[in-house]
Amino acid sequence: MTSSTQAPAIPFTAIDCHAHVMRTDVALAANRHSAPERDVTPEEYLALLDAHGVSHGVLTAPSFYGTNNAVLQEALEAYPARLRGTGIVAPDIDRATLLAMDRAGFTGIRLNWTKRSDLPDLSTPDYQKLFVTLRDLNWHVEVFLESEKLPGVLPHISRSGVTIVFDHFGNPEPTDGVNGEGFRLLLAELEKGTGWTKLSAPYRLRGAPPQPYVDALRAAGGLEHLVWASDWPWVQIGDDLSYQKCLDWLTGWIPDPGERHQVLVDNARTLFRF
């Protein structure tokens, strides 16, 4: 493509690394723990970003569609300059399908296994092959799981060397906090340089204050392995949140403007391949 036909580059001001689009007319997975309450379009999301000076976003697949990523892919293909995505896939997905998703703007897969009593066996050949393929494609594996369950899951992902992204501070168990076994495994991934964590959704910390987790994450992996996210549109959370409040939380956790820029722009560009 010549420079005369290329769309003008959009300056990076901030990247929201976790949000959702959804439609109520799409079939839902049988084992879902939530459901869309209304249609949420990419246009609504981008207008919200524009209103708050945020230039780019990452759309994360909600669990209630299962492995159907059609709604998400349509958004990525409509706005390739501003959006990237993380999908949910079956463990036996083939490389050609992953490559097609890569071209559409996907940069990782999501294991959304919170609130589940039984978890898949990640030691199976299909999962192990998938993690190696994702590593080779420079994708990541995003994990949304209570941290007390990580000891049974994380070693099976980590052995492949694939990049691992932990949703919402790693969803730590509040009683043991930063000293919990699962959270210590998370910190070890950051120390190795293979783990990243989203500073997002403090309302999912089960009542614990977020700052001790911010400090522990920084100490383990450095600032360069942290990104920020809004978790918009806050499914099943309530109506007392606002996008500005999510930005203000980050200002409180990381007061230095230069450090916040690294989290909001530099780190996220690297992780999500903008």
XYZ file of N, CA and C in Angstrom:
822
model
N 0.850 -1.192 0.000
C 0.000 0.000 0.000
C 0.883 1.239 0.000
N 0.604 2.185 -0.892
C 1.392 3.402 -0.971
C 0.995 4.366 0.118
N 1.873 5.315 0.388
C 1.588 6.269 1.456
C 0.385 7.129 1.146
N 0.084 7.311 -0.139
C -1.041 8.165 -0.506
C -2.383 7.527 -0.181
N -2.406 6.167 -0.038
C -3.667 5.496 0.243
C -3.764 5.017 1.691
N -2.703 5.168 2.440
C -2.736 4.742 3.829
C -3.547 5.727 4.678
N -4.285 5.172 5.635
C -4.987 6.032 6.585
C -3.967 6.734 7.467
N -4.226 7.970 7.828
C -3.272 8.676 8.688
C -3.123 7.975 10.027
N -1.894 7.962 10.521
C -1.631 7.322 11.809
C -2.337 8.078 12.925
N -2.832 7.344 13.892
C -3.508 7.936 15.036
C -2.498 8.047 16.172
N -2.209 9.243 16.643
C -1.233 9.380 17.735
C -1.673 8.608 18.976
N -0.721 7.975 19.629
C -1.025 7.206 20.828
C -1.055 8.124 22.040
N -2.206 8.199 22.676
C -2.338 8.960 23.916
C -2.523 8.046 25.123
N -3.233 6.937 24.922
C -3.449 5.925 25.957
C -4.102 4.725 25.294
N -3.895 3.549 25.893
C -4.497 2.311 25.389
C -5.252 1.643 26.529
N -6.521 1.436 26.315
C -7.371 0.712 27.260
C -7.261 -0.767 26.906
N -6.713 -1.574 27.802
C -6.335 -2.950 27.466
C -7.366 -4.008 27.830
N -8.585 -3.594 28.142
C -9.605 -4.598 28.455
C -10.981 -3.946 28.427
N -11.733 -4.249 27.389
C -13.113 -3.787 27.273
C -13.867 -4.802 26.419
N -15.177 -4.628 26.301
C -15.992 -5.627 25.611
C -16.979 -4.964 24.657
N -17.257 -5.645 23.556
C -18.421 -5.340 22.731
C -19.305 -6.580 22.745
N -20.601 -6.375 22.544
C -21.517 -7.516 22.653
C -22.833 -7.218 21.936
N -23.515 -8.317 21.583
C -24.846 -8.210 20.990
C -25.765 -9.204 21.672
N -27.004 -8.818 21.847
C -27.951 -9.682 22.545
C -28.578 -10.722 21.625
N -28.353 -10.630 20.296
C -28.978 -11.574 19.374
C -28.059 -12.725 18.983
N -26.946 -12.895 19.687
C -25.992 -13.965 19.392
C -26.174 -15.089 20.405
N -26.109 -16.327 19.937
C -26.289 -17.493 20.805
C -25.253 -17.491 21.931
N -25.669 -17.920 23.125
C -24.813 -17.906 24.302
C -24.344 -19.310 24.651
N -23.170 -19.390 25.270
C -22.606 -20.670 25.685
C -23.423 -21.270 26.828
N -23.446 -22.591 26.883
C -24.258 -23.273 27.879
C -23.740 -23.067 29.300
N -22.422 -22.972 29.470
C -21.844 -22.905 30.819
C -21.506 -21.482 31.245
N -22.228 -20.512 30.704
C -21.921 -19.115 30.992
C -22.299 -18.762 32.432
N -21.622 -17.764 32.999
C -21.991 -17.248 34.314
C -22.510 -15.819 34.240
N -22.643 -15.292 33.013
C -23.219 -13.961 32.815
C -23.813 -13.911 31.418
N -24.442 -12.787 31.093
C -25.067 -12.627 29.784
C -25.115 -11.146 29.450
N -25.133 -10.800 28.145
C -25.212 -9.380 27.776
C -26.570 -8.804 28.115
N -26.571 -7.641 28.721
C -27.823 -6.983 29.082
C -28.325 -6.064 27.972
N -27.415 -5.667 27.071
C -27.780 -4.785 25.967
C -26.716 -4.901 24.888
N -26.995 -4.342 23.724
C -25.980 -4.262 22.683
C -24.945 -3.212 23.068
N -23.681 -3.563 22.899
C -22.570 -2.630 23.136
C -21.725 -2.621 21.871
N -21.752 -1.540 21.136
C -21.124 -1.485 19.826
C -19.708 -0.932 19.911
N -18.887 -1.258 18.912
C -17.559 -0.651 18.879
C -17.615 0.866 18.719
N -18.649 1.359 18.038
C -18.784 2.806 17.874
C -19.032 3.489 19.218
N -19.846 2.872 20.071
C -20.066 3.426 21.407
C -18.762 3.435 22.197
N -18.018 2.343 22.097
C -16.758 2.256 22.825
C -15.753 3.298 22.346
N -15.612 3.436 21.042
C -14.649 4.407 20.515
C -15.060 5.837 20.856
N -16.352 6.106 20.876
C -16.805 7.440 21.288
C -16.443 7.703 22.745
N -16.538 6.669 23.573
C -16.148 6.799 24.979
C -14.648 7.075 25.096
N -13.852 6.357 24.312
C -12.410 6.614 24.306
C -12.123 8.053 23.882
N -12.769 8.486 22.823
C -12.548 9.852 22.325
C -12.882 10.892 23.394
N -13.939 10.658 24.121
C -14.375 11.628 25.136
C -13.387 11.732 26.290
N -12.512 10.723 26.436
C -11.577 10.716 27.557
C -10.120 10.758 27.101
N -9.899 11.089 25.845
C -8.542 11.249 25.351
C -7.764 9.958 25.258
N -8.450 8.846 25.062
C -7.811 7.540 24.923
C -7.849 7.159 23.445
N -6.686 6.858 22.892
C -6.605 6.700 21.442
C -6.917 5.290 20.949
N -6.595 4.255 21.731
C -6.695 2.882 21.252
C -7.286 1.985 22.332
N -7.760 0.809 21.903
C -8.361 -0.118 22.853
C -8.134 -1.566 22.478
N -8.253 -2.426 23.465
C -8.154 -3.875 23.290
C -9.481 -4.483 23.721
N -10.112 -5.206 22.821
C -11.389 -5.856 23.104
C -11.145 -7.297 23.543
N -11.709 -7.651 24.665
C -11.518 -8.970 25.250
C -12.803 -9.769 25.115
N -12.677 -11.006 24.670
C -13.858 -11.840 24.449
C -14.565 -12.136 25.762
N -15.857 -11.859 25.858
C -16.606 -12.269 27.054
C -16.853 -13.774 27.020
N -16.989 -14.367 28.190
C -17.121 -15.827 28.251
C -18.443 -16.323 27.699
N -19.469 -15.474 27.682
C -20.809 -15.998 27.378
C -21.025 -16.351 25.912
N -20.073 -16.038 25.023
C -20.172 -16.490 23.635
C -19.371 -17.761 23.382
N -18.709 -18.289 24.382
C -17.874 -19.455 24.147
C -16.773 -19.149 23.151
N -16.581 -20.040 22.176
C -15.508 -19.851 21.187
C -15.980 -19.098 19.945
N -17.166 -18.530 19.987
C -17.662 -17.723 18.872
C -17.134 -16.293 19.018
N -16.156 -15.944 18.226
C -15.517 -14.625 18.295
C -16.012 -13.669 17.211
N -17.161 -13.969 16.596
C -17.616 -13.203 15.440
C -17.872 -11.732 15.775
N -18.532 -11.470 16.891
C -18.837 -10.077 17.259
C -17.536 -9.291 17.455
N -16.597 -9.901 18.120
C -15.313 -9.262 18.361
C -14.547 -9.059 17.060
N -14.527 -10.074 16.208
C -13.769 -9.958 14.965
C -14.344 -8.883 14.045
N -15.646 -8.760 14.013
C -16.260 -7.704 13.196
C -15.782 -6.329 13.649
N -15.665 -6.128 14.936
C -15.192 -4.843 15.458
C -13.736 -4.602 15.085
N -12.914 -5.633 15.202
C -11.494 -5.478 14.867
C -11.308 -5.158 13.389
N -12.070 -5.811 12.548
C -11.933 -5.584 11.106
C -12.493 -4.232 10.696
N -13.448 -3.720 11.464
C -14.009 -2.404 11.146
C -13.075 -1.271 11.551
N -12.277 -1.483 12.601
C -11.424 -0.409 13.125
C -10.000 -0.936 13.389
N -9.314 -1.363 12.322
C -8.003 -1.997 12.518
C -6.930 -1.059 13.053
N -7.081 0.245 12.838
C -6.058 1.178 13.308
C -6.139 1.429 14.807
N -7.291 1.165 15.409
C -7.492 1.550 16.816
C -7.700 0.380 17.757
N -8.021 -0.809 17.227
C -8.420 -1.907 18.100
C -7.571 -3.153 17.885
N -7.339 -3.877 18.973
C -6.797 -5.228 18.949
C -7.732 -6.103 19.780
N -7.526 -7.433 19.736
C -8.454 -8.299 20.430
C -7.824 -9.550 20.999
N -8.483 -10.096 22.002
C -8.119 -11.359 22.631
C -9.340 -12.265 22.584
N -9.217 -13.431 21.924
C -10.360 -14.299 21.695
C -10.357 -15.530 22.577
N -11.435 -16.281 22.501
C -11.561 -17.563 23.191
C -11.621 -18.644 22.116
N -10.770 -19.658 22.250
C -10.673 -20.682 21.211
C -10.723 -22.066 21.833
N -11.054 -23.048 21.014
C -10.965 -24.448 21.426
C -9.497 -24.867 21.408
N -9.102 -25.790 22.296
C -7.692 -26.163 22.355
C -7.158 -26.828 21.093
N -8.044 -27.412 20.276
C -7.580 -28.076 19.056
C -7.662 -27.170 17.827
N -7.768 -25.866 18.025
C -7.810 -24.938 16.896
C -6.542 -25.090 16.056
N -6.673 -24.977 14.757
C -5.513 -25.185 13.881
C -4.765 -23.877 13.655
N -3.530 -24.021 13.230
C -2.650 -22.868 13.040
C -3.189 -21.919 11.968
N -3.782 -22.474 10.905
C -4.293 -21.625 9.830
C -5.389 -20.695 10.338
N -6.257 -21.200 11.217
C -7.314 -20.365 11.782
C -6.721 -19.275 12.660
N -5.716 -19.628 13.454
C -5.048 -18.629 14.288
C -4.383 -17.552 13.437
N -3.792 -17.948 12.322
C -3.158 -16.963 11.440
C -4.200 -16.023 10.843
N -5.360 -16.554 10.497
C -6.436 -15.700 9.980
C -6.907 -14.733 11.054
N -6.999 -15.199 12.291
C -7.368 -14.321 13.398
C -6.292 -13.262 13.625
N -5.043 -13.645 13.469
C -3.941 -12.691 13.613
C -4.073 -11.554 12.607
N -4.396 -11.902 11.392
C -4.570 -10.873 10.353
C -5.750 -9.960 10.662
N -6.726 -10.466 11.378
C -7.908 -9.665 11.738
C -7.646 -8.740 12.920
N -6.543 -8.968 13.649
C -6.230 -8.085 14.771
C -6.195 -8.757 16.131
N -6.360 -10.075 16.176
C -6.224 -10.798 17.439
C -4.742 -10.928 17.790
N -4.433 -10.802 19.072
C -3.050 -10.948 19.519
C -2.913 -11.932 20.679
N -3.994 -12.591 21.069
C -3.917 -13.543 22.161
C -5.221 -14.286 22.338
N -5.186 -15.280 23.222
C -6.390 -16.011 23.591
C -6.669 -15.776 25.071
N -7.899 -16.030 25.457
C -8.297 -15.817 26.846
C -8.806 -17.107 27.464
N -8.277 -17.429 28.643
C -8.814 -18.507 29.468
C -9.642 -17.858 30.569
N -10.919 -17.728 30.309
C -11.836 -17.067 31.249
C -12.494 -18.152 32.084
N -11.837 -18.513 33.193
C -12.278 -19.658 33.982
C -12.648 -19.284 35.407
N -12.923 -18.034 35.649
C -13.350 -17.639 36.979
C -14.738 -18.214 37.288
N -14.996 -18.411 38.552
C -16.287 -18.902 39.049
C -16.618 -20.305 38.554
N -15.577 -21.096 38.253
C -15.792 -22.460 37.797
C -15.293 -23.448 38.846
N -16.070 -24.495 39.064
C -15.664 -25.511 40.037
C -14.737 -26.544 39.429
N -14.818 -26.736 38.108
C -13.935 -27.679 37.435
C -13.211 -26.959 36.305
N -11.937 -27.278 36.129
C -11.107 -26.612 35.128
C -10.583 -27.632 34.133
N -10.401 -27.234 32.874
C -9.833 -28.147 31.887
C -8.418 -28.582 32.258
N -8.016 -29.710 31.723
C -6.682 -30.253 31.954
C -5.724 -29.664 30.919
N -4.859 -28.771 31.364
C -3.954 -28.096 30.437
C -2.724 -28.922 30.090
N -2.596 -30.113 30.688
C -1.458 -30.969 30.352
C -1.709 -31.797 29.100
N -2.906 -31.732 28.523
C -3.227 -32.543 27.354
C -2.421 -32.088 26.146
N -2.192 -32.994 25.166
C -1.420 -32.621 23.977
C -1.999 -31.426 23.222
N -3.335 -31.330 23.154
C -3.936 -30.208 22.426
C -3.564 -28.871 23.056
N -3.698 -28.768 24.364
C -3.363 -27.508 25.024
C -1.869 -27.218 24.934
N -1.057 -28.231 25.119
C 0.380 -28.001 25.069
C 0.820 -27.550 23.675
N 0.246 -28.149 22.644
C 0.546 -27.727 21.274
C 0.057 -26.305 21.034
N -1.131 -25.994 21.562
C -1.676 -24.646 21.387
C -0.759 -23.599 22.002
N -0.282 -23.824 23.209
C 0.563 -22.831 23.876
C 1.872 -22.613 23.111
N 2.443 -23.677 22.579
C 3.675 -23.533 21.791
C 3.399 -22.755 20.507
N 2.273 -23.044 19.866
C 1.912 -22.311 18.650
C 1.708 -20.833 18.940
N 1.032 -20.529 20.032
C 0.820 -19.134 20.411
C 2.153 -18.439 20.693
N 3.041 -19.121 21.347
C 4.379 -18.557 21.596
C 5.061 -18.221 20.272
N 4.993 -19.137 19.328
C 5.668 -18.928 18.045
C 5.021 -17.813 17.230
N 3.729 -17.567 17.442
C 3.028 -16.493 16.731
C 3.157 -15.148 17.433
N 3.850 -15.122 18.582
C 3.979 -13.903 19.395
C 2.630 -13.449 19.929
N 1.778 -14.410 20.242
C 0.529 -14.146 20.932
C 0.746 -14.319 22.428
N -0.296 -14.042 23.194
C -0.232 -14.245 24.633
C -1.429 -15.075 25.080
N -1.316 -15.618 26.282
C -2.427 -16.320 26.930
C -2.890 -15.461 28.096
N -4.123 -15.013 28.012
C -4.702 -14.185 29.068
C -5.468 -15.079 30.033
N -5.187 -14.922 31.319
C -5.775 -15.793 32.339
C -6.672 -14.967 33.260
N -7.937 -15.358 33.332
C -8.865 -14.771 34.296
C -9.334 -15.900 35.200
N -8.714 -15.979 36.378
C -8.928 -17.090 37.285
C -8.573 -16.651 38.696
N -9.300 -17.124 39.677
C -8.942 -16.828 41.050
C -7.522 -17.320 41.329
N -6.710 -16.477 41.965
C -5.289 -16.801 42.093
C -5.041 -18.063 42.905
N -5.952 -18.414 43.796
C -5.746 -19.628 44.587
C -5.836 -20.893 43.736
N -6.369 -20.761 42.507
C -6.425 -21.898 41.591
C -5.249 -21.917 40.606
N -4.435 -20.884 40.612
C -3.315 -20.814 39.667
C -2.303 -21.946 39.830
N -2.007 -22.427 41.043
C -1.008 -23.503 41.148
C -1.332 -24.737 40.312
N -2.592 -25.020 40.080
C -2.956 -26.170 39.265
C -2.999 -25.894 37.780
N -2.844 -24.638 37.399
C -2.999 -24.233 36.002
C -1.717 -23.646 35.423
N -1.119 -22.728 36.151
C -0.038 -21.919 35.601
C 1.173 -22.714 35.148
N 1.640 -23.729 35.880
C 2.820 -24.461 35.398
C 2.637 -25.084 34.017
N 1.428 -25.487 33.681
C 1.171 -26.109 32.382
C 1.236 -25.084 31.246
N 0.951 -23.827 31.553
C 1.077 -22.768 30.549
C 2.518 -22.296 30.478
N 3.113 -22.112 31.616
C 4.432 -21.490 31.709
C 5.519 -22.304 31.024
N 5.405 -23.622 31.035
C 6.496 -24.442 30.490
C 6.709 -24.218 29.000
N 5.705 -23.691 28.310
C 5.840 -23.442 26.872
C 6.651 -22.189 26.573
N 6.761 -21.297 27.556
C 7.446 -20.029 27.321
C 6.573 -18.958 26.714
N 5.279 -19.223 26.557
C 4.375 -18.227 25.994
C 4.185 -17.074 26.979
N 3.948 -15.885 26.461
C 3.640 -14.737 27.309
C 2.286 -14.945 27.981
N 2.224 -14.639 29.277
C 0.998 -14.820 30.053
C 0.556 -13.461 30.589
N -0.713 -13.135 30.404
C -1.276 -11.881 30.878
C -2.343 -12.197 31.917
N -2.197 -11.614 33.092
C -3.127 -11.875 34.187
C -4.134 -10.729 34.273
N -5.407 -11.079 34.162
C -6.471 -10.075 34.260
C -6.600 -9.547 35.691
N -6.912 -8.266 35.799
C -7.421 -7.665 37.034
C -6.544 -7.987 38.257
N -5.283 -7.550 38.182
C -4.317 -7.755 39.261
C -4.001 -9.230 39.520
N -4.475 -10.116 38.665
C -4.293 -11.540 38.916
C -5.364 -12.141 39.793
N -6.410 -11.361 40.107
C -7.542 -11.852 40.897
C -7.060 -12.511 42.188
N -6.268 -11.824 42.995
C -5.646 -12.447 44.169
C -6.646 -12.808 45.261
N -6.298 -13.838 45.997
C -7.091 -14.281 47.139
C -6.860 -13.295 48.277
N -7.916 -12.680 48.841
C -7.726 -11.524 49.718
C -7.159 -11.836 51.102
N -7.334 -13.056 51.588
C -6.865 -13.356 52.942
C -5.342 -13.361 53.012
N -4.702 -14.068 52.082
C -3.239 -14.119 52.047
C -2.632 -12.977 51.243
N -3.435 -12.340 50.411
C -2.967 -11.164 49.676
C -1.722 -11.438 48.849
N -0.724 -10.568 48.990
C 0.489 -10.679 48.178
C 1.300 -11.917 48.541
N 0.985 -12.567 49.654
C 1.730 -13.756 50.074
C 1.036 -15.061 49.696
N -0.091 -14.972 49.011
C -0.787 -16.179 48.582
C 0.043 -16.976 47.587
N -0.109 -18.304 47.614
C 0.709 -19.165 46.751
C 0.519 -18.834 45.281
N -0.743 -18.665 44.864
C -0.990 -18.362 43.462
C -0.438 -17.019 43.054
N -0.589 -16.022 43.919
C -0.071 -14.695 43.581
C 1.448 -14.708 43.521
N 2.104 -15.516 44.358
C 3.560 -15.620 44.291
C 3.995 -16.257 42.970
N 3.212 -17.211 42.464
C 3.527 -17.781 41.154
C 3.379 -16.731 40.057
N 2.353 -15.919 40.177
C 2.173 -14.807 39.236
C 3.382 -13.878 39.259
N 3.822 -13.512 40.454
C 4.983 -12.620 40.567
C 6.221 -13.251 39.957
N 6.350 -14.565 40.078
C 7.502 -15.244 39.481
C 7.491 -15.127 37.964
N 6.318 -15.149 37.355
C 6.234 -14.967 35.901
C 6.685 -13.569 35.511
N 6.305 -12.572 36.303
C 6.762 -11.214 36.016
C 8.273 -11.106 36.181
N 8.810 -11.759 37.188
C 10.250 -11.713 37.406
C 11.013 -12.337 36.240
N 10.439 -13.386 35.639
C 11.072 -14.041 34.487
C 10.947 -13.212 33.215
N 10.026 -12.258 33.213
C 9.792 -11.460 32.016
C 8.749 -12.030 31.094
N 8.105 -13.131 31.489
C 7.082 -13.752 30.644
C 5.665 -13.391 31.074
N 5.525 -12.679 32.192
C 4.203 -12.339 32.697
C 3.920 -10.848 32.657
N 2.663 -10.522 32.442
C 2.155 -9.151 32.454
C 0.878 -9.137 33.286
N 0.554 -7.989 33.834
C -0.663 -7.873 34.638
C -1.416 -6.602 34.289
N -2.740 -6.716 34.254
C -3.588 -5.555 34.013
C -3.962 -4.908 35.343
N -3.656 -3.629 35.462
C -4.128 -2.843 36.600
C -5.548 -2.409 36.263
N -6.496 -3.159 36.743
C -7.882 -2.918 36.330
C -8.834 -3.567 37.324
N -10.056 -3.055 37.338
C -11.174 -3.662 38.072
C -10.857 -3.936 39.534
N -10.498 -2.903 40.311
C -10.233 -3.148 41.739
C -11.447 -3.663 42.495
N -12.634 -3.477 41.939
C -13.858 -3.995 42.551
C -13.922 -5.523 42.467
N -13.003 -6.150 41.724
C -12.942 -7.602 41.659
C -11.928 -8.188 42.647
N -11.357 -7.354 43.507
C -10.341 -7.812 44.452
C -10.926 -8.401 45.727
N -12.217 -8.613 45.727
C -12.893 -9.269 46.857
C -12.665 -8.523 48.171
N -12.695 -7.184 48.059
C -12.635 -6.339 49.243
C -11.253 -5.880 49.647
N -10.202 -6.381 49.031
C -8.836 -6.005 49.399
C -8.445 -4.690 48.724
N -7.603 -3.875 49.350
C -7.139 -2.633 48.722
C -6.133 -2.938 47.619
N -6.147 -2.182 46.525
C -5.282 -2.500 45.384
C -3.828 -2.081 45.528
N -3.522 -1.038 46.308
C -2.160 -0.506 46.293
C -1.083 -1.530 46.679
N -1.286 -2.383 47.695
C -0.250 -3.386 47.979
C 0.037 -4.305 46.793
N -0.971 -4.604 45.984
C -0.747 -5.424 44.794
C 0.029 -4.647 43.741
N -0.308 -3.378 43.565
C 0.452 -2.547 42.624
C 1.929 -2.540 43.016
N 2.200 -2.339 44.271
C 3.588 -2.261 44.742
C 4.306 -3.590 44.555
N 3.617 -4.704 44.855
C 4.247 -6.019 44.701
C 4.507 -6.342 43.238
N 3.589 -5.985 42.370
C 3.771 -6.231 40.937
C 4.927 -5.417 40.374
N 5.026 -4.168 40.792
C 6.141 -3.331 40.347
C 7.472 -3.883 40.833
N 7.504 -4.346 42.063
C 8.747 -4.872 42.614
C 9.179 -6.148 41.900
N 8.216 -6.928 41.430
C 8.541 -8.211 40.806
C 8.992 -8.055 39.362
N 8.213 -7.360 38.566
C 8.500 -7.311 37.136
C 8.881 -5.949 36.620
N 8.877 -4.959 37.491
C 9.145 -3.618 37.020
C 7.912 -3.013 36.387
N 7.964 -1.727 36.203
C 6.828 -1.010 35.634
C 6.497 -1.485 34.221
N 7.511 -1.996 33.492
C 7.323 -2.318 32.078
C 6.424 -3.527 31.846
N 6.002 -4.238 32.881
C 5.121 -5.380 32.693
C 3.720 -5.134 33.228
N 3.342 -3.856 33.309
C 2.011 -3.476 33.761
C 1.294 -2.691 32.669
N 0.012 -2.970 32.496
C -0.834 -2.191 31.593
C -2.106 -1.812 32.359
N -2.880 -0.902 31.767
C -4.102 -0.420 32.413
C -5.308 -0.797 31.574
N -6.465 -0.971 32.247
C -7.694 -1.269 31.527
C -8.899 -0.774 32.304
N -9.962 -0.520 31.566
C -11.197 -0.011 32.177
C -12.165 -1.109 32.589
N -12.126 -2.258 31.890
C -13.087 -3.346 32.095
C -14.502 -2.938 31.666
N -14.625 -1.887 30.879
C -15.920 -1.410 30.398
C -16.591 -2.472 29.534
N -17.922 -2.614 29.571
C -18.946 -1.823 30.263
C -19.374 -2.371 31.622
N -18.493 -3.037 32.316
C -18.724 -3.416 33.720
C -19.955 -4.302 33.898
N -19.915 -5.436 33.207
C -21.023 -6.382 33.250
C -21.215 -6.886 34.673
N -22.433 -6.804 35.164
C -22.846 -7.307 36.483
C -22.096 -6.644 37.638
N -21.591 -5.449 37.442
C -20.861 -4.763 38.508
C -21.727 -3.702 39.175
N -22.524 -2.982 38.405
C -23.354 -1.928 38.986
C -23.235 -0.648 38.182
N -23.977 0.362 38.603
C -24.070 1.596 37.833
C -23.273 2.750 38.433
N -22.480 2.496 39.482
C -21.793 3.590 40.155
C -20.383 3.823 39.626
N -20.042 3.189 38.502
C -18.716 3.366 37.918
C -18.780 4.356 36.766
N -17.628 4.937 36.455
C -17.510 5.796 35.288
C -16.133 5.574 34.679
N -16.011 5.906 33.420
C -14.725 5.738 32.751
C -13.671 6.633 33.389
N -14.063 7.842 33.755
C -13.101 8.756 34.379
C -12.620 8.203 35.712
N -13.498 7.543 36.444
C -13.081 6.958 37.723
C -11.997 5.904 37.500
N -12.127 5.125 36.437
C -11.110 4.108 36.137
C -9.761 4.759 35.834
N -9.769 5.857 35.108
C -8.530 6.592 34.847
C -7.974 7.202 36.127
N -8.849 7.717 36.961
C -8.407 8.326 38.220
C -7.775 7.297 39.148
N -8.295 6.082 39.133
C -7.678 5.035 39.942
C -6.206 4.863 39.573
N -5.924 4.821 38.271
C -4.533 4.647 37.843
C -3.671 5.806 38.319
N -4.204 7.028 38.269
C -3.458 8.189 38.759
C -3.103 8.018 40.230
N -4.012 7.461 41.010
C -3.733 7.222 42.411
C -2.696 6.132 42.622
N -2.759 5.083 41.823
C -1.816 3.970 41.981
C -0.419 4.338 41.502
N -0.353 5.115 40.418
C 0.936 5.495 39.819
C 0.903 7.005 39.601
N 1.281 7.799 40.592
C 1.125 9.261 40.517
C 2.034 9.934 39.496
N 3.180 9.355 39.185
C 4.135 10.022 38.298
C 3.631 9.989 36.855
N 3.506 11.154 36.183
C 2.966 11.185 34.816
C 3.794 10.387 33.816
N 5.112 10.441 33.948
C 5.954 9.694 33.030
C 5.778 8.196 33.172
N 5.646 7.739 34.399
C 5.418 6.315 34.629
C 4.049 5.887 34.136
N 3.060 6.747 34.317
C 1.720 6.411 33.809
C 1.730 6.314 32.293
N 2.477 7.189 31.636
C 2.557 7.131 30.173
C 3.154 5.795 29.732
N 4.133 5.315 30.459
C 4.718 4.029 30.111
C 3.682 2.917 30.206
N 2.874 2.947 31.260
C 1.836 1.936 31.442
C 0.745 2.087 30.382
N 0.316 3.310 30.160
C -0.821 3.569 29.277
C -0.493 3.419 27.795
N 0.766 3.669 27.418
C 1.111 3.671 25.997
C 2.206 2.664 25.676
N 3.395 2.869 26.214
C 4.554 2.093 25.766
C 4.374 0.595 26.027
N 4.002 0.245 27.240
C 3.850 -1.172 27.567
C 2.750 -1.820 26.739
N 1.622 -1.149 26.639
C 0.476 -1.722 25.933
C 0.756 -1.863 24.439
N 1.477 -0.925 23.848
C 1.827 -1.049 22.433
C 2.671 -2.300 22.191
N 3.583 -2.567 23.102
C 4.442 -3.738 22.974
C 3.632 -5.025 23.135
N 2.865 -5.102 24.190
C 2.146 -6.339 24.507
C 1.115 -6.683 23.456
N 0.349 -5.687 23.014
C -0.757 -5.964 22.089
C -0.424 -5.646 20.627
N 0.847 -5.383 20.374
C 1.364 -5.301 18.997
C 0.656 -4.227 18.168
N 0.521 -3.038 18.742
C -0.020 -1.913 17.966
C 1.072 -1.346 17.059
